[in-house]
Amino acid sequence: MDFAQADAVNQAIRLLSLRHRARIAALLAPLGLHPGQEALLLELARTGPMIGAQLSEALGVEPPSITLMVRKLEAAGHIRRTPASDDKRASIIELTDSGKALADQVKQLWCALAEETVAGLPARTAAELPGLLNTLTGNVDTRRSRPARP
């Protein structure tokens, strides 16, 4: 790949990432949420109660970030923490009724954002997009080791 093509790919991904995050922030603000908190709510809605380390792994973020999000969402009454029975250092994190209702609102917002994002794409391309993006994510995932390239 020459520089012009590499630059075009990297700039497109960078701009999409920046604009998508800004759009998410704008959509979440009326709900009193910040980017990242919606992913935590949706993960708990999808999987049920989890400990912080599991959330960290599932969301691909560092444990201190999970701790901060949990504190803020707990203060707002959307989640609760209870001590884990098998590890007193860990807490089980779960949605409250308020958190479940908020997660339902986020799901609606998430659908609208996805539709907005893929507007104008052929249905087949939109259907293939998650797989393509997951491949790209895997290609640059710093958490996995990969052999050095010559």
mmCIF file of C-alpha atoms in Angstrom:
data_model
loop_
_atom_site.group_PDB
_atom_site.id
_atom_site.type_symbol
_atom_site.label_atom_id
_atom_site.label_comp_id
_atom_site.label_asym_id
_atom_site.label_seq_id
_atom_site.Cartn_x
_atom_site.Cartn_y
_atom_site.Cartn_z
ATOM 1 C CA MET A 1 0.000 0.000 0.000
ATOM 2 C CA ASP A 2 1.451 3.368 -0.908
ATOM 3 C CA PHE A 3 1.363 6.405 1.372
ATOM 4 C CA ALA A 4 -1.567 8.093 -0.394
ATOM 5 C CA GLN A 5 -3.786 5.029 0.068
ATOM 6 C CA ALA A 6 -2.544 4.461 3.636
ATOM 7 C CA ASP A 7 -3.229 8.105 4.461
ATOM 8 C CA ALA A 8 -6.730 7.883 2.981
ATOM 9 C CA VAL A 9 -7.544 4.749 5.026
ATOM 10 C CA ASN A 10 -6.121 6.102 8.283
ATOM 11 C CA GLN A 11 -7.713 9.543 7.892
ATOM 12 C CA ALA A 12 -11.126 8.028 7.112
ATOM 13 C CA ILE A 13 -10.978 5.791 10.197
ATOM 14 C CA ARG A 14 -9.735 8.645 12.390
ATOM 15 C CA LEU A 15 -12.480 11.015 11.237
ATOM 16 C CA LEU A 16 -15.195 8.370 11.580
ATOM 17 C CA SER A 17 -14.009 7.603 15.112
ATOM 18 C CA LEU A 18 -13.941 11.275 16.140
ATOM 19 C CA ARG A 19 -17.296 12.141 14.605
ATOM 20 C CA HIS A 20 -19.020 8.988 15.831
ATOM 21 C CA ARG A 21 -17.824 9.655 19.402
ATOM 22 C CA ALA A 22 -18.963 13.294 19.174
ATOM 23 C CA ARG A 23 -22.364 12.165 17.877
ATOM 24 C CA ILE A 24 -22.669 9.637 20.689
ATOM 25 C CA ALA A 25 -21.805 12.341 23.238
ATOM 26 C CA ALA A 26 -24.485 14.628 21.823
ATOM 27 C CA LEU A 27 -27.121 11.880 21.896
ATOM 28 C CA LEU A 28 -26.215 10.690 25.404
ATOM 29 C CA ALA A 29 -26.080 14.128 27.033
ATOM 30 C CA PRO A 30 -29.880 14.498 27.376
ATOM 31 C CA LEU A 31 -29.880 11.147 29.208
ATOM 32 C CA GLY A 32 -27.212 12.377 31.624
ATOM 33 C CA LEU A 33 -24.627 9.949 30.242
ATOM 34 C CA HIS A 34 -21.108 10.300 28.893
ATOM 35 C CA PRO A 35 -19.524 8.176 26.143
ATOM 36 C CA GLY A 36 -18.525 4.788 27.504
ATOM 37 C CA GLN A 37 -21.248 4.677 30.127
ATOM 38 C CA GLU A 38 -23.762 3.514 27.529
ATOM 39 C CA ALA A 39 -21.543 0.543 26.681
ATOM 40 C CA LEU A 40 -21.393 -0.449 30.350
ATOM 41 C CA LEU A 41 -25.185 -0.219 30.688
ATOM 42 C CA LEU A 42 -25.728 -2.204 27.491
ATOM 43 C CA GLU A 43 -23.247 -4.891 28.555
ATOM 44 C CA LEU A 44 -25.010 -5.354 31.891
ATOM 45 C CA ALA A 45 -28.393 -5.416 30.122
ATOM 46 C CA ARG A 46 -27.047 -8.051 27.718
ATOM 47 C CA THR A 47 -25.236 -10.313 30.199
ATOM 48 C CA GLY A 48 -26.651 -9.598 33.640
ATOM 49 C CA PRO A 49 -24.599 -8.918 36.783
ATOM 50 C CA MET A 50 -20.806 -9.018 36.441
ATOM 51 C CA ILE A 51 -17.735 -8.172 38.478
ATOM 52 C CA GLY A 52 -15.639 -5.164 37.469
ATOM 53 C CA ALA A 53 -12.826 -7.262 35.987
ATOM 54 C CA GLN A 54 -15.321 -9.016 33.709
ATOM 55 C CA LEU A 55 -16.746 -5.664 32.594
ATOM 56 C CA SER A 56 -13.261 -4.364 31.943
ATOM 57 C CA GLU A 57 -12.481 -7.337 29.715
ATOM 58 C CA ALA A 58 -15.850 -7.294 27.955
ATOM 59 C CA LEU A 59 -15.628 -3.581 27.165
ATOM 60 C CA GLY A 60 -11.906 -3.530 26.421
ATOM 61 C CA VAL A 61 -11.180 -0.730 28.878
ATOM 62 C CA GLU A 62 -8.855 -0.472 31.846
ATOM 63 C CA PRO A 63 -10.202 -1.344 35.322
ATOM 64 C CA PRO A 64 -9.807 2.235 36.655
ATOM 65 C CA SER A 65 -12.126 3.451 33.890
ATOM 66 C CA ILE A 66 -14.722 0.857 34.894
ATOM 67 C CA THR A 67 -14.397 1.919 38.531
ATOM 68 C CA LEU A 68 -15.014 5.553 37.641
ATOM 69 C CA MET A 69 -18.018 4.757 35.428
ATOM 70 C CA VAL A 70 -19.480 2.454 38.076
ATOM 71 C CA ARG A 71 -19.150 5.125 40.766
ATOM 72 C CA LYS A 72 -20.917 7.722 38.618
ATOM 73 C CA LEU A 73 -23.687 5.383 37.498
ATOM 74 C CA GLU A 74 -24.161 4.126 41.053
ATOM 75 C CA ALA A 75 -24.402 7.703 42.368
ATOM 76 C CA ALA A 76 -27.099 8.350 39.756
ATOM 77 C CA GLY A 77 -28.985 5.246 40.924
ATOM 78 C CA HIS A 78 -28.595 3.267 37.696
ATOM 79 C CA ILE A 79 -26.463 0.431 39.040
ATOM 80 C CA ARG A 80 -25.720 -1.141 42.386
ATOM 81 C CA ARG A 81 -22.711 -2.966 43.738
ATOM 82 C CA THR A 82 -22.824 -5.860 46.156
ATOM 83 C CA PRO A 83 -19.863 -7.783 47.555
ATOM 84 C CA ALA A 84 -19.010 -10.947 45.634
ATOM 85 C CA SER A 85 -19.492 -14.001 47.831
ATOM 86 C CA ASP A 86 -16.328 -15.751 46.623
ATOM 87 C CA ASP A 87 -13.997 -12.704 46.587
ATOM 88 C CA LYS A 88 -14.552 -9.986 49.167
ATOM 89 C CA ARG A 89 -12.327 -7.579 47.178
ATOM 90 C CA ALA A 90 -14.663 -7.782 44.175
ATOM 91 C CA SER A 91 -18.122 -6.320 43.736
ATOM 92 C CA ILE A 92 -20.960 -7.641 41.650
ATOM 93 C CA ILE A 93 -22.297 -4.843 39.480
ATOM 94 C CA GLU A 94 -25.901 -4.937 38.308
ATOM 95 C CA LEU A 95 -28.532 -2.667 36.846
ATOM 96 C CA THR A 96 -31.207 -1.181 39.054
ATOM 97 C CA ASP A 97 -34.734 -0.700 37.708
ATOM 98 C CA SER A 98 -33.687 2.832 36.767
ATOM 99 C CA GLY A 99 -30.645 1.417 34.967
ATOM 100 C CA LYS A 100 -32.780 -1.094 33.083
ATOM 101 C CA ALA A 101 -35.092 1.694 31.910
ATOM 102 C CA LEU A 102 -32.094 3.801 30.909
ATOM 103 C CA ALA A 103 -30.566 0.846 29.046
ATOM 104 C CA ASP A 104 -33.827 0.533 27.089
ATOM 105 C CA GLN A 105 -33.540 4.211 26.112
ATOM 106 C CA VAL A 106 -29.914 3.683 25.110
ATOM 107 C CA LYS A 107 -30.935 0.703 22.952
ATOM 108 C CA GLN A 108 -33.344 2.948 21.029
ATOM 109 C CA LEU A 109 -30.681 5.621 20.679
ATOM 110 C CA TRP A 110 -28.160 2.970 19.557
ATOM 111 C CA CYS A 111 -30.515 1.742 16.811
ATOM 112 C CA ALA A 112 -31.115 5.294 15.578
ATOM 113 C CA LEU A 113 -27.374 6.031 15.572
ATOM 114 C CA ALA A 114 -26.590 2.855 13.636
ATOM 115 C CA GLU A 115 -29.255 3.683 11.049
ATOM 116 C CA GLU A 116 -27.909 7.231 10.774
ATOM 117 C CA THR A 117 -24.350 5.947 10.409
ATOM 118 C CA VAL A 118 -25.066 3.494 7.581
ATOM 119 C CA ALA A 119 -27.573 5.713 5.741
ATOM 120 C CA GLY A 120 -26.938 5.574 2.009
ATOM 121 C CA LEU A 121 -25.122 2.247 2.101
ATOM 122 C CA PRO A 122 -26.583 -0.754 0.283
ATOM 123 C CA ALA A 123 -28.276 -3.146 2.740
ATOM 124 C CA ARG A 124 -25.713 -5.862 1.988
ATOM 125 C CA THR A 125 -22.812 -3.522 2.767
ATOM 126 C CA ALA A 126 -24.485 -2.410 6.003
ATOM 127 C CA ALA A 127 -24.977 -6.076 6.977
ATOM 128 C CA GLU A 128 -21.304 -6.846 6.272
ATOM 129 C CA LEU A 129 -20.015 -3.784 8.108
ATOM 130 C CA PRO A 130 -19.823 -5.271 11.647
ATOM 131 C CA GLY A 131 -17.652 -8.134 10.400
ATOM 132 C CA LEU A 132 -15.376 -5.782 8.492
ATOM 133 C CA LEU A 133 -15.017 -3.422 11.435
ATOM 134 C CA ASN A 134 -14.349 -6.308 13.831
ATOM 135 C CA THR A 135 -11.592 -7.522 11.504
ATOM 136 C CA LEU A 136 -10.059 -4.037 11.466
ATOM 137 C CA THR A 137 -10.287 -3.866 15.250
ATOM 138 C CA GLY A 138 -8.580 -7.245 15.578
ATOM 139 C CA ASN A 139 -5.844 -6.124 13.221
ATOM 140 C CA VAL A 140 -4.887 -3.222 15.494
ATOM 141 C CA ASP A 141 -5.739 -4.794 18.867
ATOM 142 C CA THR A 142 -2.747 -4.136 21.104
ATOM 143 C CA ARG A 143 -3.952 -6.700 23.639
ATOM 144 C CA ARG A 144 -3.013 -9.621 21.414
ATOM 145 C CA SER A 145 0.463 -10.575 20.395
ATOM 146 C CA ARG A 146 1.299 -10.948 16.754
ATOM 147 C CA PRO A 147 4.398 -12.040 14.973
ATOM 148 C CA ALA A 148 6.731 -9.304 13.770
ATOM 149 C CA ARG A 149 6.418 -8.452 10.125
ATOM 150 C CA PRO A 150 9.523 -8.359 7.959
#
